[in-house]
CSV table of C-alpha atoms and ligand atoms in Angstrom, one decimal:
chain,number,residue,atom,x,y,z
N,1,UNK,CA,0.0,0.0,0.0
N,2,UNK,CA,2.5,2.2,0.9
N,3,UNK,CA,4.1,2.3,-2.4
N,4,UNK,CA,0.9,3.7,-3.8
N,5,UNK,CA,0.8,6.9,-3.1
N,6,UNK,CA,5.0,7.3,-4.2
N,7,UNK,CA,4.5,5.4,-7.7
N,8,UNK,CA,1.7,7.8,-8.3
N,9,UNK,CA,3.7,10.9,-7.1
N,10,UNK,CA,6.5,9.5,-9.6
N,11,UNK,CA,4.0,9.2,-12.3
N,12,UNK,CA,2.6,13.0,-11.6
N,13,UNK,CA,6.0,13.7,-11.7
N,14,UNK,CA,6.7,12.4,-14.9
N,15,UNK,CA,3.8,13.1,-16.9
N,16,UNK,CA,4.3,17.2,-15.5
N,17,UNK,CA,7.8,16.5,-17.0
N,18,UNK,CA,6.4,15.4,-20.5
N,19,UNK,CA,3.8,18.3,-20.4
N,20,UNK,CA,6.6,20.9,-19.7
N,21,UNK,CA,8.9,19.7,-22.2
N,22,UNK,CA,6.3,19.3,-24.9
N,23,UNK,CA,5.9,21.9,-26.9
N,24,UNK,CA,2.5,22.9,-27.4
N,25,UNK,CA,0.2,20.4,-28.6
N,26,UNK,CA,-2.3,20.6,-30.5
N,27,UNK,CA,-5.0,19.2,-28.5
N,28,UNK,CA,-7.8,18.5,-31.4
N,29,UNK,CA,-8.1,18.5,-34.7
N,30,UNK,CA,-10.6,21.4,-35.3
N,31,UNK,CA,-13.1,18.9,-37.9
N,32,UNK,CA,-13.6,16.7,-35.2
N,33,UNK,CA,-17.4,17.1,-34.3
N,34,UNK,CA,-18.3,17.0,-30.7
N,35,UNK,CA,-20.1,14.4,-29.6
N,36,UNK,CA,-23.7,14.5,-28.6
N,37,UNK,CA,-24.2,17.3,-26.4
N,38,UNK,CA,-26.2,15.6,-24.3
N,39,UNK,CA,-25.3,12.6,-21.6
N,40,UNK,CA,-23.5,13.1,-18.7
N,41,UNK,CA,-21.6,16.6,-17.5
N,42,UNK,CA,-17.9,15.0,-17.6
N,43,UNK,CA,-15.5,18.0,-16.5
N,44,UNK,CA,-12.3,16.1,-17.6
N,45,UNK,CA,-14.3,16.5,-21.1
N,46,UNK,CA,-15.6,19.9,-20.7
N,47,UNK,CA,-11.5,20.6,-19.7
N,48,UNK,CA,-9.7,18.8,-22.6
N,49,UNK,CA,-12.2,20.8,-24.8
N,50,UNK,CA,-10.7,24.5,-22.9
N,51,UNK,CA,-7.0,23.4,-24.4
N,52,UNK,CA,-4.9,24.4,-21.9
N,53,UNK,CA,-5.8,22.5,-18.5
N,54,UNK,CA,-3.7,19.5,-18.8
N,55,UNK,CA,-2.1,20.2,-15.4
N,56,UNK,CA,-5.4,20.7,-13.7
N,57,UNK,CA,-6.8,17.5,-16.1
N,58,UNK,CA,-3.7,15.0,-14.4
N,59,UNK,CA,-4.5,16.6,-11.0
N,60,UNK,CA,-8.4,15.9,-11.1
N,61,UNK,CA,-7.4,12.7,-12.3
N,62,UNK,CA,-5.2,11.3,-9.9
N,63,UNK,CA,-7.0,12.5,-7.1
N,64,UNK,CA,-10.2,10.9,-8.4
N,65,UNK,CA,-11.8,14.5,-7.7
N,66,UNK,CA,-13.2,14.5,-11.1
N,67,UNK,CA,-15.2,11.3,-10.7
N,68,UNK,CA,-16.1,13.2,-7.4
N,69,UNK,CA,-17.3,16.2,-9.3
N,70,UNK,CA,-19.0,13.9,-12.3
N,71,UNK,CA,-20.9,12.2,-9.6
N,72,UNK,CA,-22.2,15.1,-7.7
N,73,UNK,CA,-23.3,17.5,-10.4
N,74,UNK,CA,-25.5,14.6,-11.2
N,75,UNK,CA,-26.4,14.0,-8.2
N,76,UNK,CA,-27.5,17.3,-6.0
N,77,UNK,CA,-29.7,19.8,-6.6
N,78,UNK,CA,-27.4,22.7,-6.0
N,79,UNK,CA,-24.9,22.1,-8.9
N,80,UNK,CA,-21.1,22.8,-8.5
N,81,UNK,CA,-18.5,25.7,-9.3
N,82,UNK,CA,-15.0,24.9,-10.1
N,83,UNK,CA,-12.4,27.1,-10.8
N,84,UNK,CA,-9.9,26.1,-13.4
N,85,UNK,CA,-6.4,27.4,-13.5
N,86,UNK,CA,-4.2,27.4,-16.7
N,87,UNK,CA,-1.3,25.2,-17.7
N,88,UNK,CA,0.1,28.7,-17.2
N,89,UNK,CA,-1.0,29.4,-13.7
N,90,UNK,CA,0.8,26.2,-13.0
N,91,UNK,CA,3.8,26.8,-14.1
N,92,UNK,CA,4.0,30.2,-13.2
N,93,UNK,CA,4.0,28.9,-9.1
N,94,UNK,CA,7.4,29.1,-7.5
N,95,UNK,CA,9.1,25.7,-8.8
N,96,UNK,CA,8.7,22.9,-6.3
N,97,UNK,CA,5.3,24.5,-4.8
N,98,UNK,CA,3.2,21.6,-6.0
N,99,UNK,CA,5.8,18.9,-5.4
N,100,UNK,CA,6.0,19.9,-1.9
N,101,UNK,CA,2.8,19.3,-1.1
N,102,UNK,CA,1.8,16.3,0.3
N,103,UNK,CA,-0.5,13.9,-1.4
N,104,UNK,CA,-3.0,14.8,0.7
N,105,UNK,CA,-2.8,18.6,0.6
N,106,UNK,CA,-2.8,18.2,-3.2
N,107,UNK,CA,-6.1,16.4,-2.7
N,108,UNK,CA,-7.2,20.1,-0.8
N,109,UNK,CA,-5.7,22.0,-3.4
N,110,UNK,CA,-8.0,20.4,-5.8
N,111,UNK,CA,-10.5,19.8,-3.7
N,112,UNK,CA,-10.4,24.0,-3.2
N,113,UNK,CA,-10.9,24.7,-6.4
N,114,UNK,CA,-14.4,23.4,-6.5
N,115,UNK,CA,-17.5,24.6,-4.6
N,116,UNK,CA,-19.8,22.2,-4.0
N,117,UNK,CA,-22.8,25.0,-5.3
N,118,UNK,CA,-23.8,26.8,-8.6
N,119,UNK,CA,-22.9,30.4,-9.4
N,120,UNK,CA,-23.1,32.1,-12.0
N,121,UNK,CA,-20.3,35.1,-12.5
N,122,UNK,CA,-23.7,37.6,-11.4
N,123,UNK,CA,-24.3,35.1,-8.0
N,124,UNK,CA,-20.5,35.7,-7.3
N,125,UNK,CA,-21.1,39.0,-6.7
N,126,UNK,CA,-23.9,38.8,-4.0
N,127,UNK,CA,-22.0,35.3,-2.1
N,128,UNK,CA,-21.3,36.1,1.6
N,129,UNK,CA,-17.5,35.6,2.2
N,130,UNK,CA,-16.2,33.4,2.6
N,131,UNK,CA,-17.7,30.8,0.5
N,132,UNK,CA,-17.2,27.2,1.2
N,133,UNK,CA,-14.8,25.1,-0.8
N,134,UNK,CA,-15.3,21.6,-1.1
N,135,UNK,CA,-11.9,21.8,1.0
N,136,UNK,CA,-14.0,23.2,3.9
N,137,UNK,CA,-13.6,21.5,7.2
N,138,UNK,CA,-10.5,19.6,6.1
N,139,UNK,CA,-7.8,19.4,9.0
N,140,UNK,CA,-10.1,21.9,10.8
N,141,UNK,CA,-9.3,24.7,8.3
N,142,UNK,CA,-12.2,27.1,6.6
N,143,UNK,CA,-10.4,26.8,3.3
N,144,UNK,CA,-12.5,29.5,1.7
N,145,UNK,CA,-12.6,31.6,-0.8
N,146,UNK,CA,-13.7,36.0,-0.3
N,147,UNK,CA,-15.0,37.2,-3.8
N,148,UNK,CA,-15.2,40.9,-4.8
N,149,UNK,CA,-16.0,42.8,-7.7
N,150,UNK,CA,-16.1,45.9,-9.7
N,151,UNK,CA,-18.5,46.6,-12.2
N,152,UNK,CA,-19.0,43.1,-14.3
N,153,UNK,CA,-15.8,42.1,-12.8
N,154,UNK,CA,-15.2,39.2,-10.5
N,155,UNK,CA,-12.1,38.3,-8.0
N,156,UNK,CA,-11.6,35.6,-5.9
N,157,UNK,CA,-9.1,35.5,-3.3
N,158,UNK,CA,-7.3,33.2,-0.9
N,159,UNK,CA,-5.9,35.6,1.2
N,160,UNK,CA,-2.5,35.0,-0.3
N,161,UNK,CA,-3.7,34.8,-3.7
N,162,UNK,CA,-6.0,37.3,-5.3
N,163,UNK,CA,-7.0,36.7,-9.1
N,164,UNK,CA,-9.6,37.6,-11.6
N,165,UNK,CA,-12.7,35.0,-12.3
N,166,UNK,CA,-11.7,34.7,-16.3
N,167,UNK,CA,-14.4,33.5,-19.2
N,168,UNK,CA,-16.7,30.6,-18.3
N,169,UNK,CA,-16.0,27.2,-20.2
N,170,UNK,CA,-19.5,26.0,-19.2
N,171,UNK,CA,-22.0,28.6,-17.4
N,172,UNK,CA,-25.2,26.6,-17.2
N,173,UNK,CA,-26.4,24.9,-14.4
N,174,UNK,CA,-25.5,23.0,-13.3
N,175,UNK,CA,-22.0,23.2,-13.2
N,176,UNK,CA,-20.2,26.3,-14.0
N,177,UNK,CA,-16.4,26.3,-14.6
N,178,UNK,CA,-14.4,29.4,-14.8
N,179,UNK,CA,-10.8,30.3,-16.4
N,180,UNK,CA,-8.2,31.2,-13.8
N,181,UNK,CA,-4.6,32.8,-14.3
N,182,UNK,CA,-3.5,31.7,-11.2
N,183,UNK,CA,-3.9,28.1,-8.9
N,184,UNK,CA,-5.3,29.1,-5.5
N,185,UNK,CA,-3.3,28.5,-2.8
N,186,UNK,CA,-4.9,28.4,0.4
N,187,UNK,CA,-3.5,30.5,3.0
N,188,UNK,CA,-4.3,27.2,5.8
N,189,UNK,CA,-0.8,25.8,3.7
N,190,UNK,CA,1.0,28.3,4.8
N,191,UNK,CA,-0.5,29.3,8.3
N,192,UNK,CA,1.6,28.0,11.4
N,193,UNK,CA,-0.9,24.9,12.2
N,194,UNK,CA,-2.8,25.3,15.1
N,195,UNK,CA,-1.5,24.4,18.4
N,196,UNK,CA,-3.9,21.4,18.5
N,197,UNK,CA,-6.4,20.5,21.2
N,198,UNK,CA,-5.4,23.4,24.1
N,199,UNK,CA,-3.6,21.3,27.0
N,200,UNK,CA,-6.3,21.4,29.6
N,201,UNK,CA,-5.8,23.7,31.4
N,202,UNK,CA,-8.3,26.2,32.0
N,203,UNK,CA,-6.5,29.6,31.0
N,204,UNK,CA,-8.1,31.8,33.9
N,205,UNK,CA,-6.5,35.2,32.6
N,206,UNK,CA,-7.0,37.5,35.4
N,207,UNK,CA,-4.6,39.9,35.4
N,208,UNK,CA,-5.1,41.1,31.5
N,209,UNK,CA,-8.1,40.9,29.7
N,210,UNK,CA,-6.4,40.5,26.4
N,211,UNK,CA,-8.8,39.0,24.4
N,212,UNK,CA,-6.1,38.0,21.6
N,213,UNK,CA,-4.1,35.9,24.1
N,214,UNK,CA,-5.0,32.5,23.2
N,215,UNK,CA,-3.9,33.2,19.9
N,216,UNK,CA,-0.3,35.0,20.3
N,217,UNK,CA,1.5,34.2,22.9
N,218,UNK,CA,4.9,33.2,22.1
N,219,UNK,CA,5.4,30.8,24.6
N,220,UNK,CA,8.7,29.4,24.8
N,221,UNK,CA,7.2,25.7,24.4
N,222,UNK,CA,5.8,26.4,21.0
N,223,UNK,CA,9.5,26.1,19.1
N,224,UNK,CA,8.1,24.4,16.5
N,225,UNK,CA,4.7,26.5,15.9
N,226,UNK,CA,6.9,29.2,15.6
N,227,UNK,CA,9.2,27.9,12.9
N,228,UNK,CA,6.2,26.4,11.0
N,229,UNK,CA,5.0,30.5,10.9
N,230,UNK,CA,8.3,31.4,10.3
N,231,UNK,CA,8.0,29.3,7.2
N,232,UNK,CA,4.5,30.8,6.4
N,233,UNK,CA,5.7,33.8,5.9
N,234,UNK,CA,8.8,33.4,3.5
N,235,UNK,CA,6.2,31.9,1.9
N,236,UNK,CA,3.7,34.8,1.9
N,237,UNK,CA,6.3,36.7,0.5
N,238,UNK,CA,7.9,34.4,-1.9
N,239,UNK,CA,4.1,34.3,-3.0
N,240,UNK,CA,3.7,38.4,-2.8
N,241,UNK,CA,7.0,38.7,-4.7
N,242,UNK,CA,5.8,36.5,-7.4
N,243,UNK,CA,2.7,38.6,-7.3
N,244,UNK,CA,4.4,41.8,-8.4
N,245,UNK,CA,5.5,40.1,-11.5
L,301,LIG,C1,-14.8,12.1,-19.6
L,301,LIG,O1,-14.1,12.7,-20.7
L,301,LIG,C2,-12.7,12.2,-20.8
L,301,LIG,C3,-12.0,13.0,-21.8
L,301,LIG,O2,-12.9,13.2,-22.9
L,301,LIG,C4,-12.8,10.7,-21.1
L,301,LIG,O3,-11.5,10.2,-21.2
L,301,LIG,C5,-13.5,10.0,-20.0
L,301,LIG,O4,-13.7,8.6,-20.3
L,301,LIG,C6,-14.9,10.6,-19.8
L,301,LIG,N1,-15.5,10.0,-18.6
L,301,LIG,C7,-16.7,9.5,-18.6
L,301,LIG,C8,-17.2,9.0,-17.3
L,301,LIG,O5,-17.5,9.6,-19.6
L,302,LIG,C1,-27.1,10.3,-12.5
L,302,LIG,O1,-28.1,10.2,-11.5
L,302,LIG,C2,-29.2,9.4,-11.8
L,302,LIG,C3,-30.2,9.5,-10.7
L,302,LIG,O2,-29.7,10.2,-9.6
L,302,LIG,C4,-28.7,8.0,-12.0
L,302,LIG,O3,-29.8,7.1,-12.3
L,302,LIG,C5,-27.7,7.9,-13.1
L,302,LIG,O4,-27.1,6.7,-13.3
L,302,LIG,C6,-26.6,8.9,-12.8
L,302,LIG,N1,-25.7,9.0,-14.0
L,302,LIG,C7,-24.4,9.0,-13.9
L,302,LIG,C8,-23.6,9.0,-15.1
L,302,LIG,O5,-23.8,8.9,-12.8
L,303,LIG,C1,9.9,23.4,-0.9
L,303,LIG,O1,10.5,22.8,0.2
L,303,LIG,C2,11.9,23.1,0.4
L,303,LIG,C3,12.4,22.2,1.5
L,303,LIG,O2,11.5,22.4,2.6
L,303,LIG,C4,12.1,24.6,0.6
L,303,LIG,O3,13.4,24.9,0.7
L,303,LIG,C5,11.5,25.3,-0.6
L,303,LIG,O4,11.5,26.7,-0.4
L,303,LIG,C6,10.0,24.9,-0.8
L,303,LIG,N1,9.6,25.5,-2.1
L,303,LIG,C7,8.4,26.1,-2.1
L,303,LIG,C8,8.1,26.7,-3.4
L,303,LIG,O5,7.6,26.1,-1.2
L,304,LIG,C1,-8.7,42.0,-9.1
L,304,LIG,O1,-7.4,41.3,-9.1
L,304,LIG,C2,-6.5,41.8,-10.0
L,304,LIG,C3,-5.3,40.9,-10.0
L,304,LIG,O2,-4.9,40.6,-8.7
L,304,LIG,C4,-6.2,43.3,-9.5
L,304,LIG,O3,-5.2,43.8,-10.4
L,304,LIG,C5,-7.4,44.1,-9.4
L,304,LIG,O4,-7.2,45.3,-8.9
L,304,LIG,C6,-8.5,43.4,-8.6
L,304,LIG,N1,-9.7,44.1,-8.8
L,304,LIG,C7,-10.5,44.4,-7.7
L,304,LIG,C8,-11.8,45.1,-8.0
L,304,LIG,O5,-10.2,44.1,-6.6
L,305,LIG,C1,-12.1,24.0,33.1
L,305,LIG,O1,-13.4,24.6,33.1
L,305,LIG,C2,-14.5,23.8,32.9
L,305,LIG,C3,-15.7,24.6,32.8
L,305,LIG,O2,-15.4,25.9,32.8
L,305,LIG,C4,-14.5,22.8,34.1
L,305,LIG,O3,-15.6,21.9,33.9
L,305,LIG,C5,-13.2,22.0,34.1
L,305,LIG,O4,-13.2,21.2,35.3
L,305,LIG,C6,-12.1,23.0,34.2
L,305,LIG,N1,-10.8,22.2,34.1
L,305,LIG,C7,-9.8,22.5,34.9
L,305,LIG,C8,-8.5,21.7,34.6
L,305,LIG,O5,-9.8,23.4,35.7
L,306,LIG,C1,-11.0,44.6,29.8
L,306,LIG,O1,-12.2,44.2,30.5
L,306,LIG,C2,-12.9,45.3,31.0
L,306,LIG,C3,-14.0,44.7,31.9
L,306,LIG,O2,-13.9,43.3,32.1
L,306,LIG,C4,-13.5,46.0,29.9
L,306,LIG,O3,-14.2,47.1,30.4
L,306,LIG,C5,-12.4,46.5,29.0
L,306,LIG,O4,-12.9,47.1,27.8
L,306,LIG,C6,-11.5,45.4,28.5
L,306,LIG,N1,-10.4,45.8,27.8
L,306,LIG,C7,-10.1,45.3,26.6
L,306,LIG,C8,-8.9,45.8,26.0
L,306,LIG,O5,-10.7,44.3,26.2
């Protein structure tokens, strides 16, 4: 079992390699007629047909969330959302970003993407932030999304990551997908984790009543928390930096 999750890591690996060294294919031949319109909403399909979300297609893939998605557009009344980035927006992240992820937080990443509701670009406008990703409640984090606008003009941000809501590849319910330039990272990657279950004892406070406490002090036992923030926040501004470009 335990060589599972490594021979597919290789093979992500590998099949990244091929995409980044090939130059760009050409992914249909522009006579080929679709095929009926009707049947099933298959995202992998509704991707290949966008061109250039190969990256996203292999991630969906391997982590099964496209069979995930395929099964519950069918299946609920409230339609899905999922966000697509480029073959671009991957390769744009700092190198190693994705392959530093473990297999589980790139099951998140994907998993953020999506949102396990309907809206159309107008909808995106009105949502109350932040909006659930189908990421929520994973490790405890909120792993959701804040969307603004201007005008006709949609944004979604992580926190760390703040991009525009591009052209829909499919609008109708129910499953919209939208065009990103950039992969959403969630902030909860790059947050110091939190310091677990409190150790029981009952914090009476009563000399200050600093309201923040339980959530900054540096107390010399939490070495570790601290480097894990420390990390956070080359991050953040590895990430910012990128940003500028
Ligand atoms: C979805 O589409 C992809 C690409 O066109 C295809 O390989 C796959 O078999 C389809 N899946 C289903 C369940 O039809
Ligand atoms: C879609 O859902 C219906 C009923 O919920 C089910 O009968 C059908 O097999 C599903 N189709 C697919 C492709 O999952
Ligand atoms: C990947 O992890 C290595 C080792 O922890 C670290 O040096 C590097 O900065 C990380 N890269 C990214 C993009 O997070
Ligand atoms: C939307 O995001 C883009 C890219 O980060 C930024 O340039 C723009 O100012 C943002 N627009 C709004 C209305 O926040
Ligand atoms: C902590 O407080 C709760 C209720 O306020 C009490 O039931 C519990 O016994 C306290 N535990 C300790 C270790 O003081
Ligand atoms: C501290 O608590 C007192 C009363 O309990 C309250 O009046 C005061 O506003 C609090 N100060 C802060 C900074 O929370």
């Amino acid at each position: 079992m335990a060589s599972t999750p490594v021979s597919s890591i290789i093979l992500s690996l590998t099949s990244l390699l091929f995409l980044l060294l090939t130059p760009h294919i050409q992914a249909q031949s522009p006579s080929a007629p679709s095929p009926s319109p009707s049947g099933p909403i298959n995202i992998t399909d509704i991707l290949v047909k966008g061109g250039q979300y190969n990256i996203l297609i292999r991630l969906l893939t391997s982590t099964q969330v496209a069979n995930q998605i395929n099964n519950q557009v069918n299946n609920s009344n409230d339609g899905m959302t999922v966000f697509a980035p480029t073959d671009n927006a991957f390769s744009n992240l700092p190198s190693g970003t994705l392959n530093n992820l473990s297999a589980q937080q790139q099951v998140q990443l994907v998993l953020y993407h999506v949102l396990p509701k309907y809206y159309s670009l107008p909808d995106l406008l009105t949502v109350s932030n932040p909006v659930r990703t189908q990421a929520s409640g994973q490790d405890g984090g909120v792993f959701g999304l804040d969307f603004s606008g201007a005008g006709s003009q949609v944004n979604v941000s992580t926190g760390i990551v703040e991009t525009i809501v591009n052209t829909a590849l499919r609008s109708n319910f129910p499953l919209a997908v939208y065009s990103l330039d950039k992969v959403l990272l969630p902030k909860e990657f790059y947050e110091a984790k939190a310091p677990a279950p409190a150790p029981t004892t009952n914090v009476t406070s009563s000399s200050s009543n600093s309201t923040k406490s339980a959530a900054s002090p540096p107390s010399p036992a939490s070495g570790s928390g601290r480097l894990q923030m420390r990390v956070g926040l080359v991050a953040s501004i590895v990430l910012f930096c990128m940003g500028l470009f």
